[in-house]
mmCIF file of C-alpha atoms in Angstrom:
data_model
loop_
_atom_site.group_PDB
_atom_site.id
_atom_site.type_symbol
_atom_site.label_atom_id
_atom_site.label_comp_id
_atom_site.label_asym_id
_atom_site.label_seq_id
_atom_site.Cartn_x
_atom_site.Cartn_y
_atom_site.Cartn_z
ATOM 1 C CA MET A 1 19.833 -61.304 9.763
ATOM 2 C CA LYS A 2 21.032 -58.040 8.295
ATOM 3 C CA LEU A 3 17.944 -57.690 6.182
ATOM 4 C CA LYS A 4 15.720 -57.065 9.168
ATOM 5 C CA PRO A 5 17.115 -53.674 10.090
ATOM 6 C CA MET A 6 17.105 -52.591 6.453
ATOM 7 C CA TRP A 7 13.417 -53.402 6.144
ATOM 8 C CA MET A 8 12.681 -51.622 9.313
ATOM 9 C CA PHE A 9 14.498 -48.562 7.962
ATOM 10 C CA VAL A 10 12.598 -48.686 4.694
ATOM 11 C CA ILE A 11 9.201 -49.061 6.463
ATOM 12 C CA CYS A 12 10.008 -46.146 8.747
ATOM 13 C CA CYS A 13 10.863 -43.934 5.757
ATOM 14 C CA ILE A 14 7.868 -44.911 3.600
ATOM 15 C CA THR A 15 5.209 -44.907 6.268
ATOM 16 C CA PRO A 16 4.993 -41.028 6.601
ATOM 17 C CA PHE A 17 4.545 -40.690 2.821
ATOM 18 C CA ILE A 18 1.757 -43.350 2.772
ATOM 19 C CA LEU A 19 0.031 -41.642 5.694
ATOM 20 C CA ALA A 20 0.341 -38.214 4.147
ATOM 21 C CA TYR A 21 -1.045 -39.418 0.814
ATOM 22 C CA ALA A 22 -3.949 -41.085 2.621
ATOM 23 C CA ALA A 23 -4.707 -37.960 4.652
ATOM 24 C CA ILE A 24 -4.877 -35.785 1.516
ATOM 25 C CA GLN A 25 -6.906 -38.250 -0.573
ATOM 26 C CA THR A 26 -9.493 -38.887 2.123
ATOM 27 C CA ASN A 27 -9.795 -35.291 3.408
ATOM 28 C CA TRP A 28 -8.570 -36.033 6.935
ATOM 29 C CA LEU A 29 -7.034 -32.568 7.093
ATOM 30 C CA PRO A 30 -9.297 -29.783 8.405
ATOM 31 C CA ASN A 31 -10.401 -27.154 5.923
ATOM 32 C CA ASN A 32 -11.113 -24.412 8.518
ATOM 33 C CA THR A 33 -8.763 -21.572 9.338
ATOM 34 C CA THR A 34 -8.301 -19.348 12.397
ATOM 35 C CA ASN A 35 -8.705 -16.026 10.586
ATOM 36 C CA LYS A 36 -12.018 -14.207 11.048
ATOM 37 C CA GLY A 37 -11.897 -12.271 7.730
ATOM 38 C CA ARG A 38 -12.325 -13.611 4.204
ATOM 39 C CA LEU A 39 -9.093 -14.436 2.571
ATOM 40 C CA LEU A 40 -9.155 -12.991 -0.957
ATOM 41 C CA SER A 41 -8.736 -15.648 -3.656
ATOM 42 C CA SER A 42 -7.126 -13.264 -6.177
ATOM 43 C CA ASP A 43 -4.229 -10.917 -5.796
ATOM 44 C CA ILE A 44 -5.422 -7.316 -5.618
ATOM 45 C CA GLN A 45 -2.672 -4.715 -5.446
ATOM 46 C CA VAL A 46 -3.279 -1.090 -4.526
ATOM 47 C CA PRO A 47 -1.667 1.030 -7.311
ATOM 48 C CA ASN A 48 0.931 3.598 -6.232
ATOM 49 C CA TRP A 49 1.089 2.200 -2.722
ATOM 50 C CA GLN A 50 3.367 4.166 -0.366
ATOM 51 C CA ALA A 51 3.203 2.622 3.037
ATOM 52 C CA ASP A 52 3.915 4.465 6.228
ATOM 53 C CA GLU A 53 7.468 3.501 7.171
ATOM 54 C CA HIS A 54 6.438 2.262 10.611
ATOM 55 C CA ALA A 55 3.168 0.581 9.556
ATOM 56 C CA LEU A 56 3.212 -3.163 8.901
ATOM 57 C CA TRP A 57 -0.437 -3.362 8.068
ATOM 58 C CA SER A 58 -3.137 -0.998 6.989
ATOM 59 C CA ILE A 59 -6.904 -1.103 7.478
ATOM 60 C CA ALA A 60 -8.565 0.140 4.309
ATOM 61 C CA LEU A 61 -12.131 1.228 3.770
ATOM 62 C CA SER A 62 -13.443 0.941 0.248
ATOM 63 C CA VAL A 63 -15.389 4.142 -0.609
ATOM 64 C CA PRO A 64 -16.665 4.361 -4.118
ATOM 65 C CA VAL A 65 -18.414 7.497 -5.318
ATOM 66 C CA ASP A 66 -21.992 6.424 -4.463
ATOM 67 C CA CYS A 67 -21.347 4.901 -1.039
ATOM 68 C CA GLY A 68 -23.318 7.285 1.241
ATOM 69 C CA LEU A 69 -24.423 6.281 4.722
ATOM 70 C CA VAL A 70 -22.781 2.864 4.564
ATOM 71 C CA CYS A 71 -19.332 4.435 4.247
ATOM 72 C CA THR A 72 -20.034 7.089 6.816
ATOM 73 C CA GLN A 73 -20.913 4.382 9.365
ATOM 74 C CA GLN A 74 -17.929 2.285 8.458
ATOM 75 C CA ASN A 75 -15.559 5.287 8.694
ATOM 76 C CA GLN A 76 -16.685 5.849 12.257
ATOM 77 C CA ARG A 77 -16.352 2.194 13.057
ATOM 78 C CA LEU A 78 -12.932 2.259 11.453
ATOM 79 C CA GLN A 79 -11.850 4.975 13.862
ATOM 80 C CA ASN A 80 -13.185 2.904 16.824
ATOM 81 C CA VAL A 81 -11.185 -0.203 15.687
ATOM 82 C CA TYR A 82 -8.087 1.936 15.376
ATOM 83 C CA GLN A 83 -8.549 3.274 18.874
ATOM 84 C CA ALA A 84 -9.014 -0.273 20.137
ATOM 85 C CA LEU A 85 -5.553 -1.188 18.944
ATOM 86 C CA GLY A 86 -4.009 0.767 21.832
ATOM 87 C CA LYS A 87 -0.249 0.732 21.838
ATOM 88 C CA LYS A 88 -0.146 -1.154 18.513
ATOM 89 C CA GLN A 89 -1.518 1.831 16.619
ATOM 90 C CA ASP A 90 1.956 2.877 15.492
ATOM 91 C CA LYS A 91 2.233 -0.464 13.570
ATOM 92 C CA VAL A 92 -1.095 0.085 11.683
ATOM 93 C CA SER A 93 -2.251 2.820 9.354
ATOM 94 C CA LEU A 94 -5.647 3.800 8.208
ATOM 95 C CA VAL A 95 -6.342 4.136 4.403
ATOM 96 C CA ILE A 96 -9.390 5.021 2.352
ATOM 97 C CA LEU A 97 -9.717 3.562 -1.113
ATOM 98 C CA GLY A 98 -11.765 6.127 -2.983
ATOM 99 C CA GLU A 99 -12.900 9.727 -2.427
ATOM 100 C CA ALA A 100 -13.936 10.684 1.104
ATOM 101 C CA GLU A 101 -14.295 13.922 3.060
ATOM 102 C CA ASN A 102 -11.866 12.770 5.728
ATOM 103 C CA ASN A 103 -8.571 14.566 4.974
ATOM 104 C CA GLU A 104 -6.723 13.074 7.951
ATOM 105 C CA ILE A 105 -6.542 9.611 6.460
ATOM 106 C CA THR A 106 -4.377 8.652 3.452
ATOM 107 C CA GLN A 107 -6.447 8.137 0.292
ATOM 108 C CA TYR A 108 -5.880 6.047 -2.757
ATOM 109 C CA PRO A 109 -7.992 5.538 -5.901
ATOM 110 C CA ALA A 110 -11.033 3.294 -5.527
ATOM 111 C CA LEU A 111 -10.583 -0.285 -6.740
ATOM 112 C CA PRO A 112 -13.581 -1.687 -8.678
ATOM 113 C CA GLU A 113 -12.816 -5.241 -7.472
ATOM 114 C CA LEU A 114 -13.579 -4.289 -3.836
ATOM 115 C CA GLN A 115 -16.999 -4.105 -2.302
ATOM 116 C CA ALA A 116 -18.346 -0.731 -1.150
ATOM 117 C CA GLY A 117 -18.185 -0.156 2.591
ATOM 118 C CA TRP A 118 -16.110 -3.248 3.353
ATOM 119 C CA LEU A 119 -12.932 -3.083 5.423
ATOM 120 C CA TYR A 120 -9.756 -4.692 4.117
ATOM 121 C CA LEU A 121 -6.371 -5.591 5.602
ATOM 122 C CA VAL A 122 -3.578 -4.406 3.339
ATOM 123 C CA ASP A 123 0.121 -5.439 3.950
ATOM 124 C CA HIS A 124 2.996 -2.988 3.732
ATOM 125 C CA HIS A 125 3.477 -3.827 0.033
ATOM 126 C CA GLY A 126 -0.020 -2.797 -0.891
ATOM 127 C CA LEU A 127 -1.454 -6.309 -1.294
ATOM 128 C CA VAL A 128 -5.127 -6.668 -0.096
ATOM 129 C CA VAL A 129 -5.204 -9.801 2.022
ATOM 130 C CA LEU A 130 -8.350 -10.115 4.127
ATOM 131 C CA ALA A 131 -11.881 -8.678 3.698
ATOM 132 C CA TYR A 132 -14.471 -7.834 6.283
ATOM 133 C CA PRO A 133 -18.046 -7.219 5.013
ATOM 134 C CA TYR A 134 -20.291 -4.357 6.035
ATOM 135 C CA GLU A 135 -22.972 -5.332 8.623
ATOM 136 C CA GLU A 136 -25.930 -3.073 9.223
ATOM 137 C CA SER A 137 -26.588 -4.578 12.633
ATOM 138 C CA GLU A 138 -24.557 -2.930 15.310
ATOM 139 C CA GLN A 139 -24.186 -6.300 17.153
ATOM 140 C CA LYS A 140 -23.007 -8.246 14.108
ATOM 141 C CA SER A 141 -20.732 -5.314 13.232
ATOM 142 C CA ARG A 142 -19.130 -5.382 16.690
ATOM 143 C CA VAL A 143 -18.405 -9.206 16.309
ATOM 144 C CA LEU A 144 -16.957 -8.580 12.947
ATOM 145 C CA HIS A 145 -14.650 -5.825 14.153
ATOM 146 C CA LYS A 146 -13.571 -7.951 17.082
ATOM 147 C CA GLY A 147 -12.485 -10.499 14.497
ATOM 148 C CA LEU A 148 -10.647 -7.825 12.552
ATOM 149 C CA LEU A 149 -8.766 -6.864 15.698
ATOM 150 C CA SER A 150 -8.001 -10.496 16.514
ATOM 151 C CA ASP A 151 -6.612 -11.059 13.007
ATOM 152 C CA LEU A 152 -4.634 -7.884 13.041
ATOM 153 C CA LYS A 153 -3.061 -8.689 16.458
ATOM 154 C CA LYS A 154 -2.084 -12.200 15.263
ATOM 155 C CA LEU A 155 -0.465 -10.660 12.126
ATOM 156 C CA LEU A 156 1.367 -8.038 14.200
ATOM 157 C CA ASN A 157 2.657 -10.691 16.566
ATOM 158 C CA TYR A 158 3.711 -12.909 13.695
ATOM 159 C CA ALA A 159 5.561 -9.990 12.078
ATOM 160 C CA ARG A 160 7.357 -9.254 15.347
ATOM 161 C CA SER A 161 8.512 -12.865 15.716
ATOM 162 C CA SER A 162 9.893 -13.236 12.172
#
């Protein structure tokens, strides 16, 4: 009679492990994510990073020497995204990775691993986390920047709650 409760206990403890193993082996778990940007697979650190003391995240524009019109368009779009942040602008800084004519934005050396004209989200330690490609089409670009704003707002809300 006393064996029945013990077996029930063992079954209750082992069942979650069996289900978890089955879920992993048969790919029951979804592979999709909620972020709109591309999560970088390798760690890319911005050298000599000195974050603004109030900024939790930075939006970085990669501007190599031969970028031209692409970077000019992205720089303007970067300003628009920053304006769209509204009251959360104080938690975000703008950064240019490379040489640019804009002296108002903090500049760091260009990183060869990053694509020209792409926007990147960089945390306050200088780690590049998410990438947003350049789109020539104004409509596609608008959708992409809405995704950037969405990701940034999620990250800022998460940082506030932790």
